[in-house]
GROMACS .gro file of C-alpha atoms in nm:
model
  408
    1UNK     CA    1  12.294   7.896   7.589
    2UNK     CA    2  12.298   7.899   8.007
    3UNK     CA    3  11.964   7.916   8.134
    4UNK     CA    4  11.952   8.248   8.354
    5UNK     CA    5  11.911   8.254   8.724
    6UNK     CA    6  11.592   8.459   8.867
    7UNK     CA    7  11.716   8.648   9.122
    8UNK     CA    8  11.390   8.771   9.377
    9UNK     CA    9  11.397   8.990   9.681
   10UNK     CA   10  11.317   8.877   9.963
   11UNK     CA   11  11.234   9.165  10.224
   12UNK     CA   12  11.117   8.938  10.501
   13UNK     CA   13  11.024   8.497  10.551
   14UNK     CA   14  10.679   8.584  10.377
   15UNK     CA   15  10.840   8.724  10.082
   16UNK     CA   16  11.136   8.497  10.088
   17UNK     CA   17  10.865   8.181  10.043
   18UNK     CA   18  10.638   8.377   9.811
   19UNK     CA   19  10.934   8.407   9.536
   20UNK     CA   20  11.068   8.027   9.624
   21UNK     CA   21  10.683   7.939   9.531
   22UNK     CA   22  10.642   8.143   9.259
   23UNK     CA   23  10.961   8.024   9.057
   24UNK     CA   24  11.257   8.208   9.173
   25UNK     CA   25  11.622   8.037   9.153
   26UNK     CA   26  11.724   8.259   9.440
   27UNK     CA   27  11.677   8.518   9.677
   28UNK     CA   28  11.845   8.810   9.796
   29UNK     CA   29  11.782   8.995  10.148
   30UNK     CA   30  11.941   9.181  10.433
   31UNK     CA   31  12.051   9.041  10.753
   32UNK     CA   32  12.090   9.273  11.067
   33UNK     CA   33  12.423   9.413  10.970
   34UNK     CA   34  12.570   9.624  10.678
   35UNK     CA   35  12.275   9.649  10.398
   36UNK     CA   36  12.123   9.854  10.225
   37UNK     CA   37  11.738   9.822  10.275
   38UNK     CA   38  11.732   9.932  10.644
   39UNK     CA   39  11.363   9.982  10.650
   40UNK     CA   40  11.264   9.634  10.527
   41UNK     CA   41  11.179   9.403  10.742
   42UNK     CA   42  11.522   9.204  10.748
   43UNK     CA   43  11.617   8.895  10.884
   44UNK     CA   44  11.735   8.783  11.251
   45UNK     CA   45  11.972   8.482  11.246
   46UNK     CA   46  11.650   8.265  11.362
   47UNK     CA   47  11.434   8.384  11.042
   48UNK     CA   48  11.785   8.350  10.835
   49UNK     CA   49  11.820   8.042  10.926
   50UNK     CA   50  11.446   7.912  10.850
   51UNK     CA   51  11.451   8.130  10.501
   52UNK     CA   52  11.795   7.969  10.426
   53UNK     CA   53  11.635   7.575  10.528
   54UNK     CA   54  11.328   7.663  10.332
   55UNK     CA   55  11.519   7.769  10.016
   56UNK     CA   56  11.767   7.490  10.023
   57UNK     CA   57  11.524   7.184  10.043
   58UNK     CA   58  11.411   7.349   9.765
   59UNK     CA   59  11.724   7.323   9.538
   60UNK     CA   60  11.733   7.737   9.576
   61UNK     CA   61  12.007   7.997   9.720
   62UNK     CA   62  12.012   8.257   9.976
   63UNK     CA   63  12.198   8.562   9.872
   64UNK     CA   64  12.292   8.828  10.163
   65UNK     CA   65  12.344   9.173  10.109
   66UNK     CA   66  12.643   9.332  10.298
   67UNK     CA   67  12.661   9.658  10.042
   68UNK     CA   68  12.648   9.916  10.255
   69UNK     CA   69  12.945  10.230  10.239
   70UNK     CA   70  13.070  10.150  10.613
   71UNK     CA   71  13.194  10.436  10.814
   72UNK     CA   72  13.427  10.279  11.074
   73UNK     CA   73  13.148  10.221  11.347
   74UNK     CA   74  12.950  10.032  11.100
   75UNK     CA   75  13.287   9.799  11.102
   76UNK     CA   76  13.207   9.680  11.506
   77UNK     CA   77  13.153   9.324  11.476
   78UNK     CA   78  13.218   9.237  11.135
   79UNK     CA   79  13.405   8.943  11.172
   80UNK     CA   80  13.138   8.770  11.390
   81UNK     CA   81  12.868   8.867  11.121
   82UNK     CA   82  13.031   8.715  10.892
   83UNK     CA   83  13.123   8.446  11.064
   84UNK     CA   84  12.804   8.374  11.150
   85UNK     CA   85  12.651   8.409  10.763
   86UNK     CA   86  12.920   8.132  10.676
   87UNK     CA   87  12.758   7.882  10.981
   88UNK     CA   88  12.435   7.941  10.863
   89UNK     CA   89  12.495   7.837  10.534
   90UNK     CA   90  12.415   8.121  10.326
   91UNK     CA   91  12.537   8.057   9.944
   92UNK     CA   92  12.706   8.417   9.870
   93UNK     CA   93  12.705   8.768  10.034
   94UNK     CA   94  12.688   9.111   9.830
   95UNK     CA   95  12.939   9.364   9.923
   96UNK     CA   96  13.100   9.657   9.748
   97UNK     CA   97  13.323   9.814  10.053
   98UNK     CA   98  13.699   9.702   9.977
   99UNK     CA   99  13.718   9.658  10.352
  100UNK     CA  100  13.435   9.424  10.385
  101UNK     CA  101  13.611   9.248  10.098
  102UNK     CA  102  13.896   9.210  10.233
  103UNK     CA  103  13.811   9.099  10.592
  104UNK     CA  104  13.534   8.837  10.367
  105UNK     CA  105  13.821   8.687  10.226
  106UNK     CA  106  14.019   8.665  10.559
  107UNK     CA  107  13.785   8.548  10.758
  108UNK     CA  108  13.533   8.316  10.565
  109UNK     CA  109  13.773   8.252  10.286
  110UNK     CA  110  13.538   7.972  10.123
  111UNK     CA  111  13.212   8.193  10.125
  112UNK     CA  112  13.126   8.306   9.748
  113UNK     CA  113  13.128   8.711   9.708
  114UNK     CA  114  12.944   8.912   9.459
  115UNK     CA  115  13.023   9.269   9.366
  116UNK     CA  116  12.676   9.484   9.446
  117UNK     CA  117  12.541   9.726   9.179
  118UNK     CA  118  12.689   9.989   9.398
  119UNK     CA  119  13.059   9.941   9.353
  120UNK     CA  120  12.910  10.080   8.997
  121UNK     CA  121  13.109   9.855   8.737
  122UNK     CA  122  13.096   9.953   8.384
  123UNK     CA  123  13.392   9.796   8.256
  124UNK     CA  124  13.516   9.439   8.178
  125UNK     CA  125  13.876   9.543   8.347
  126UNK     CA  126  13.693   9.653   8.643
  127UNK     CA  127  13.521   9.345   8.645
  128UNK     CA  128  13.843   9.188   8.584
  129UNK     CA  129  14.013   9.301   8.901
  130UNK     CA  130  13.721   9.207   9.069
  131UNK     CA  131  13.737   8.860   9.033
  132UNK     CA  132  14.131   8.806   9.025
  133UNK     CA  133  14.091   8.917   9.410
  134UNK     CA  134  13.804   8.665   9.499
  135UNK     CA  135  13.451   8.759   9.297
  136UNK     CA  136  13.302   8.521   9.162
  137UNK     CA  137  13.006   8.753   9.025
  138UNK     CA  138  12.934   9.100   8.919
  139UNK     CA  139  12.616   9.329   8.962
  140UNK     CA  140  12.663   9.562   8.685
  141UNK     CA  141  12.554   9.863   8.688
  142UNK     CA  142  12.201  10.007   8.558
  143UNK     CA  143  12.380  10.249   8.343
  144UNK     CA  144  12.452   9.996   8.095
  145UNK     CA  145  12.350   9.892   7.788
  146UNK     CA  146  12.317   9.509   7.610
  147UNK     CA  147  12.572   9.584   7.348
  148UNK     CA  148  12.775   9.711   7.643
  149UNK     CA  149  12.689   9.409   7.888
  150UNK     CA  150  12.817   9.174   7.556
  151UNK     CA  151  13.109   9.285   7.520
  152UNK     CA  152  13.198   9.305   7.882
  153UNK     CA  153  13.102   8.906   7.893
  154UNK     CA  154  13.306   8.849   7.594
  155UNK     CA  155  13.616   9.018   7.756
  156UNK     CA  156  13.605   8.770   8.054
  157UNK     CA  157  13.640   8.441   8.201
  158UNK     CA  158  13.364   8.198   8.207
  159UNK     CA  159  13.422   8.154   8.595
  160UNK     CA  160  13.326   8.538   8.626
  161UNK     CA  161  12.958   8.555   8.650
  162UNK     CA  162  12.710   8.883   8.522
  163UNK     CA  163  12.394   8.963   8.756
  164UNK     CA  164  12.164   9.268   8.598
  165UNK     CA  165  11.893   9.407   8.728
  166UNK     CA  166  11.559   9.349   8.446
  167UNK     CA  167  11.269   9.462   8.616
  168UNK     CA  168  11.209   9.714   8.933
  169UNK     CA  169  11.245  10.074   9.045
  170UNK     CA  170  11.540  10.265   8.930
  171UNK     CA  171  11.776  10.524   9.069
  172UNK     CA  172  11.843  10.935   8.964
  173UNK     CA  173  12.156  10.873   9.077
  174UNK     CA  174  12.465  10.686   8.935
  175UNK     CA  175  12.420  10.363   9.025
  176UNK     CA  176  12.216  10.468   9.373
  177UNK     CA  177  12.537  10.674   9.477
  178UNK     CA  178  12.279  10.933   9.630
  179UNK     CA  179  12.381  11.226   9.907
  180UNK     CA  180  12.029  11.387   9.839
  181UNK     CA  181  11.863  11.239  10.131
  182UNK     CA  182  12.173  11.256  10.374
  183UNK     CA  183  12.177  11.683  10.307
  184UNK     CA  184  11.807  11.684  10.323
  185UNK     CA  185  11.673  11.490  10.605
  186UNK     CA  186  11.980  11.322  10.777
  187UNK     CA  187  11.919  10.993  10.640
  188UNK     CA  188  12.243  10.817  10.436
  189UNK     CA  189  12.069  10.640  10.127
  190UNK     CA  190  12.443  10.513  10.137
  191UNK     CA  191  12.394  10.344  10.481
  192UNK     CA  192  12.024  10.197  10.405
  193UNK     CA  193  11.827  10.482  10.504
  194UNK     CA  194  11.726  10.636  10.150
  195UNK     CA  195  11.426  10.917  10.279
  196UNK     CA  196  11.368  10.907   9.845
  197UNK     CA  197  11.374  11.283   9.831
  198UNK     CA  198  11.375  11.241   9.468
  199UNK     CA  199  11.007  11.125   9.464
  200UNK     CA  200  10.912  11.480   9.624
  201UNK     CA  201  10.723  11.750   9.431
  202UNK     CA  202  10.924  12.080   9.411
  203UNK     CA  203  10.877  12.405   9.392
  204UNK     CA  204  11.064  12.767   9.286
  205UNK     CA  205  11.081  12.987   9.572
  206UNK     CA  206  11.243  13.313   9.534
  207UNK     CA  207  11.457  13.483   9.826
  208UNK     CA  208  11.252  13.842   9.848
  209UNK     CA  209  10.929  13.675   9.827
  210UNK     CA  210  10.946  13.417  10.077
  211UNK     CA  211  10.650  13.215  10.048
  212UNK     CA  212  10.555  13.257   9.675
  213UNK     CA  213  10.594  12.879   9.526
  214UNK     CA  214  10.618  12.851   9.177
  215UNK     CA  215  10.615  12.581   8.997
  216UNK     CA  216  10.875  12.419   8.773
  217UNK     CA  217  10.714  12.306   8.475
  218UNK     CA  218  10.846  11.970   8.295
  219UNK     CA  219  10.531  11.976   8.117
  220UNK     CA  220  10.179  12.131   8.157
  221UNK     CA  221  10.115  11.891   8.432
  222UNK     CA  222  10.408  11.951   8.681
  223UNK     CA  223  10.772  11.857   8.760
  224UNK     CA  224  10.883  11.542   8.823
  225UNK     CA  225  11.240  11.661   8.710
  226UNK     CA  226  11.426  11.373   8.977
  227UNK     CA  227  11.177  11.078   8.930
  228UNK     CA  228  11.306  10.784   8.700
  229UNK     CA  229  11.036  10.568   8.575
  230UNK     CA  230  11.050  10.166   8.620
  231UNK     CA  231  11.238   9.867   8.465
  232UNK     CA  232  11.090   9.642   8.273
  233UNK     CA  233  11.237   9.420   8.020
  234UNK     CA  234  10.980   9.108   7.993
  235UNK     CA  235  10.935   9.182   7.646
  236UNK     CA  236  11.283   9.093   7.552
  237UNK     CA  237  11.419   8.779   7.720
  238UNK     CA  238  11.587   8.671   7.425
  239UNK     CA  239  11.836   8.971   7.400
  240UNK     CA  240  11.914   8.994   7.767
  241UNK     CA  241  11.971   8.576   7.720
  242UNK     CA  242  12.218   8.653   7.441
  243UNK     CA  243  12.412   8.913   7.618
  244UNK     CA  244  12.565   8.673   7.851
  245UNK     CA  245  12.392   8.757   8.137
  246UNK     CA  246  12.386   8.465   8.428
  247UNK     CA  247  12.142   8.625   8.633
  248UNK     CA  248  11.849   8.818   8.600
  249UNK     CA  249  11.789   9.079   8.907
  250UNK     CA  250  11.465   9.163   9.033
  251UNK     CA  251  11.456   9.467   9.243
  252UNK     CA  252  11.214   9.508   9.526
  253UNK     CA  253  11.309   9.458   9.901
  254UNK     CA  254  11.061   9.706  10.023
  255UNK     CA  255  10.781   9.602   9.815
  256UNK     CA  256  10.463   9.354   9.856
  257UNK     CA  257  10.475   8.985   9.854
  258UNK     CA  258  10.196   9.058   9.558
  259UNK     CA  259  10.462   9.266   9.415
  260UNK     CA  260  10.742   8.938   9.447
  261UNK     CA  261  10.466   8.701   9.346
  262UNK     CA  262  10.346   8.873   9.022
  263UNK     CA  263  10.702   8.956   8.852
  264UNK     CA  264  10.832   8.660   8.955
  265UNK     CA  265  10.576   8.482   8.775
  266UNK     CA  266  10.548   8.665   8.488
  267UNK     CA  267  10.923   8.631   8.446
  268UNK     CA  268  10.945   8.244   8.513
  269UNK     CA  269  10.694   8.193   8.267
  270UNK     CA  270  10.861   8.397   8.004
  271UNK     CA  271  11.195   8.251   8.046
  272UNK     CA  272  11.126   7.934   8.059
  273UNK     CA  273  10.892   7.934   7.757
  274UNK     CA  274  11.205   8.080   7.551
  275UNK     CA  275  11.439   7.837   7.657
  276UNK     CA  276  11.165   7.544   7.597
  277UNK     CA  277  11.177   7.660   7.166
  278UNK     CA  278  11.373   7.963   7.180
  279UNK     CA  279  11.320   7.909   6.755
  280UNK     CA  280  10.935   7.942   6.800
  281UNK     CA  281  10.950   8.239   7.096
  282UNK     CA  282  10.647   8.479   7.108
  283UNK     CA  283  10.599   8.670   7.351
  284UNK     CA  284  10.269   8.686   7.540
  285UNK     CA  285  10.082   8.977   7.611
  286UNK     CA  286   9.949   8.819   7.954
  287UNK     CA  287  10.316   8.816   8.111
  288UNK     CA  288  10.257   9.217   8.073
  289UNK     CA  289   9.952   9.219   8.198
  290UNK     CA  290  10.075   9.043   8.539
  291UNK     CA  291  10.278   9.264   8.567
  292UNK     CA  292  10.060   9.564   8.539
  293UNK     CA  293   9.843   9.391   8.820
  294UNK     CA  294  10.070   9.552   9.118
  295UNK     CA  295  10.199   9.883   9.217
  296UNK     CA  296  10.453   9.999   8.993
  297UNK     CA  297  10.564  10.311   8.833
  298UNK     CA  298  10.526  10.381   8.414
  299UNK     CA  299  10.732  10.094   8.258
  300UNK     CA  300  11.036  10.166   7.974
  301UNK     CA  301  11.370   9.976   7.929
  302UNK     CA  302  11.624  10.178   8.145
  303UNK     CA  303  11.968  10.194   7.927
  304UNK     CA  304  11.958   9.877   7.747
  305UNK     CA  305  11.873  10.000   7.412
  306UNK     CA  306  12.074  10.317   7.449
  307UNK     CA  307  11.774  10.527   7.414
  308UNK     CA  308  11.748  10.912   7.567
  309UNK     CA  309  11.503  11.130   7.670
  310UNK     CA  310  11.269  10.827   7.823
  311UNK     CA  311  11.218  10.966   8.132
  312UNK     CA  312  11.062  11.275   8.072
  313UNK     CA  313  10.655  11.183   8.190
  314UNK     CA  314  10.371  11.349   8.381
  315UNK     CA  315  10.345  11.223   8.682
  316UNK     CA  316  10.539  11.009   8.979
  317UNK     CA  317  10.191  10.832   9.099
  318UNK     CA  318  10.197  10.498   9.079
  319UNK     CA  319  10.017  10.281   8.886
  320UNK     CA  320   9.791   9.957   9.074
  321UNK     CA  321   9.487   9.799   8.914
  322UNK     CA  322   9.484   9.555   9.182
  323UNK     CA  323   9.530   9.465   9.569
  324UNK     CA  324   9.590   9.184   9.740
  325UNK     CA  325   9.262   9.085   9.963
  326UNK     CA  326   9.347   8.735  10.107
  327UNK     CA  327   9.608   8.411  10.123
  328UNK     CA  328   9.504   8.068  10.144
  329UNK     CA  329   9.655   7.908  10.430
  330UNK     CA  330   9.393   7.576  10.351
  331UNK     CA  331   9.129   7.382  10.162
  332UNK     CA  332   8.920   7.129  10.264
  333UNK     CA  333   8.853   6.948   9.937
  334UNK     CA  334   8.551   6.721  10.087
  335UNK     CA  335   8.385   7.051  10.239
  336UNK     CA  336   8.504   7.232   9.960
  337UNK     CA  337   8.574   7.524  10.219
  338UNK     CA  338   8.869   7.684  10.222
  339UNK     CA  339   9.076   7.941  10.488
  340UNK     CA  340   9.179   8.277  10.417
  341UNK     CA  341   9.401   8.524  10.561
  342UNK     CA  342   9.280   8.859  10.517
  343UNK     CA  343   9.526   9.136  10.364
  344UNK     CA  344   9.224   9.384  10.252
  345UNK     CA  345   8.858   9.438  10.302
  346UNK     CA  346   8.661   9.226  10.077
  347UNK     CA  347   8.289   9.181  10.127
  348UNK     CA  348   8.027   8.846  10.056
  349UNK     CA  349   7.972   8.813   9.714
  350UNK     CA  350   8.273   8.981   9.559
  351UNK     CA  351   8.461   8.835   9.233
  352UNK     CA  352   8.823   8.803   9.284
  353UNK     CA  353   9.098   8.630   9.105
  354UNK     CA  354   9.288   8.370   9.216
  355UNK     CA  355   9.666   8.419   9.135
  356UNK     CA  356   9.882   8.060   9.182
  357UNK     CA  357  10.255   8.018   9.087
  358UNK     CA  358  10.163   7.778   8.782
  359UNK     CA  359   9.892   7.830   8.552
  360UNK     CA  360   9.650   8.120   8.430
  361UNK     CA  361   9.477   8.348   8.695
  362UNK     CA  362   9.077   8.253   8.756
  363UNK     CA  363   8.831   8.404   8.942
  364UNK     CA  364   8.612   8.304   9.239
  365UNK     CA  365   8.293   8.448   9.402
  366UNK     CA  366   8.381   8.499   9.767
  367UNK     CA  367   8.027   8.288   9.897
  368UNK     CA  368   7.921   8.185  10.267
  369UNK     CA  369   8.214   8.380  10.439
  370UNK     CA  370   8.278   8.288  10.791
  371UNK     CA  371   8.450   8.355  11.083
  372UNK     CA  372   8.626   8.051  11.236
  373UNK     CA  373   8.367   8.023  11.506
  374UNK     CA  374   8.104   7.970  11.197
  375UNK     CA  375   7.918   8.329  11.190
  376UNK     CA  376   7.789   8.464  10.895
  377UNK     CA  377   8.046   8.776  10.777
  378UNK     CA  378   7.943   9.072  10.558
  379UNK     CA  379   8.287   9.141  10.493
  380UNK     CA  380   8.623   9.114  10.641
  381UNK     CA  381   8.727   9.477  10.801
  382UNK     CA  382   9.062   9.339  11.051
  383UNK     CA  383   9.327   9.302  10.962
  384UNK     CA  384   9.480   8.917  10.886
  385UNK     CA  385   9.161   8.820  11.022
  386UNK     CA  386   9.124   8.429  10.929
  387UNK     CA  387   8.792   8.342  10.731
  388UNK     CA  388   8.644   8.076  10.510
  389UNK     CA  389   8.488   8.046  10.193
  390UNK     CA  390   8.300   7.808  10.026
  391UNK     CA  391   8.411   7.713   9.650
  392UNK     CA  392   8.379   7.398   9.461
  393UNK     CA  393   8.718   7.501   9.304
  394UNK     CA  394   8.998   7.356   9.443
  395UNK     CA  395   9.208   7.606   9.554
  396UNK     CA  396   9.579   7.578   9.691
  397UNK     CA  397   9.812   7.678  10.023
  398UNK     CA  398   9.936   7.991   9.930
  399UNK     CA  399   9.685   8.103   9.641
  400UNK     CA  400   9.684   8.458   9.640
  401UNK     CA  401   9.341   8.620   9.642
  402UNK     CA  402   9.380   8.961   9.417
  403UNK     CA  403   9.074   9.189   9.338
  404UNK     CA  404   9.056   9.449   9.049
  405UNK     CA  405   9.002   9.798   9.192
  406UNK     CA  406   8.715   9.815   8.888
  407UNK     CA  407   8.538   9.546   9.069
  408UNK     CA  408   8.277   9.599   9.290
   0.00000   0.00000   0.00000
């Protein structure tokens, strides 16, 4: 067996660091060109460049996404971009446009390709055709299942590689082929700028009685009829392991770094403890309870088992037990003080757990909180405001400080 790649996004440096940290193989993120996320932060050439240095001298890659459906202005400057994606070292770019293919393999003939999610392969001769004209990878599509994704891998070369996505928000539409949000607000989810018109609440209206709304039951507590719930397939690492897959897709380019840094973890851990006695594997109930930690939406297993009528459920809220309320940026172990950066309100004396890419999570009283001028603080109300703490614990550069909204 081939130990599986974690793929992590990255939606900006913070996030690109926090997954490097926490155990991801590789990250994935859009540039200033041509993706599909164009709403995340997304990277200049000068942060591409330090994300690409910092995941490198790491013995990590840098994958850039380039998976937009280009109308022909969107084509302006192509060449350059990718030109410039090949100088800066990046280690493979996502694209699904034929003409972005084509001009990849023209220009930058030496820079690895992988097929995005969106070119919406379901086939092995798909795949196939794929790579006899220069991919070396495929992003399959959501819509399949394990038994599917196996035979697919059997069908093809070893030098063709599978990507799937195992954990992250999912789609209503065929592989995120959307138009909803283009006819509704003017946005193209096909061009990065997804409005997510599917997560709105709808209502009958009938044409003589114009402002009547009636409801469209899915159940007794309202209609979420275009909401899909979440992927989440840490409970079985061994079956997506034997389906072939080489790399296993986080989604998550608009979300948190506590987002990246909790399914990242949970993941690494889980994968590596298979592949250390995959005879022996059990899997542990705290993985799942990481993962529950930050906003998500209810969990099921999208269409790996085959299995219909999952998505029918009772509301599109979603689901947090915790927030992020501080970073470490440094300790003093001889003071035993340590500097925060603040990311929510937190007052003196509150119990909050420390979350670290190695290791279970422990928990801290916040004592003796300070401003950096050494005044007494009650609590912490700006925001990324720099504090201390004093804690005999040794804490860690880059700890995350997470609080349970139960606490008080």
């Amino acid at each position: 067996m081939n130990k599986p790649e974690l793929l992590a996004p990255a939606g900006n440096l913070e996030k690109l660091k926090t997954a490097i940290n926490f155990g991801a193989d590789a990250v994935y993120l859009g540039g200033n060109k041509l993706n599909l996320r164009a709403f995340a932060d997304n990277f200049g050439n000068d942060e591409l460049k330090k994300g690409i240095e910092y995941a490198h001298k790491k013995g990590k890659k840098v994958y850039v996404t380039l998976n937009v459906f280009p109308h022909n202005e969107d084509l302006e400057g192509l060449e350059e971009y990718l030109t410039q994606l090949y100088n800066l070292n990046v280690d493979a770019i996502i694209v699904s446009d034929p003409g972005i293919i084509m001009t990849a393999r023209e220009i930058v003939p030496d820079l690895e390709l992988h097929l995005s999610t969106q070119a919406n392969n379901v086939n092995w001769k798909s795949a196939l055709f794929w790579h006899k004209i220069g991919i070396k990878r495929i992003v399959l599509a959501r819509e399949l299942s394990l038994k599917q994704i196996k035979y697919i891998r059997e069908k093809l070369p070893e030098s063709c590689e599978l990507e799937a996505f195992v954990h992250g928000s999912m789609c209503m539409s065929y592989s995120g082929r959307c138009l909803l949000s283009n006819y509704m607000t003017g946005r193209d989810a096909n061009r990065g700028e997804c409005a997510q018109p599917c997560r709105y609440k709808y209502y009958l209206m009938e044409e003589k009685r114009p402002g009547e709304f009636f409801p469209v039951f899915e159940d007794e507590k309202g209609t979420y009829i275009m909401n899909s719930k979440d992927l989440c397939m840490i409970q079985h690492i061994p079956e997506l392991v034997n389906s072939g897959i080489t790399s296993f897709k986080i989604e998550g380019r608009m979300k948190s770094s506590f987002y990246v840094a909790t399914v990242v973890k949970a993941y690494r851990e889980a994968i590596d403890v298979y592949f250390n006695n995959p005879k022996e594997y059990k899997f542990d109930e705290k993985w799942m309870n990481i993962l529950e930690m930050a906003s998500h939406r209810e969990y099921h297993t999208g269409f790996y088992f085959g299995e219909k009528n999952k998505q029918v459920y009772g509301t599109s809220a979603y689901i947090r037990t915790h927030d992020i309320v501080g970073i470490v940026k440094k300790y003093n172990k001889e003071k035993g003080i340590a500097v925060i950066e603040q990311r929510n309100k937190v007052f003196n004396g509150d119990k909050v757990e420390i979350l670290r890419p190695e290791g279970n999570n422990f928990h801290i009283t916040l004592e003796d909180m300070r401003d950096l001028e050494g005044n007494l603080l009650e609590s912490t109300p700006q925001a990324q405001m720099l504090y201390t703490i004093k804690t005999n614990i040794e804490l860690k550069e880059d700890d995350m400080l997470i609080k349970s909204k139960e606490e008080k």
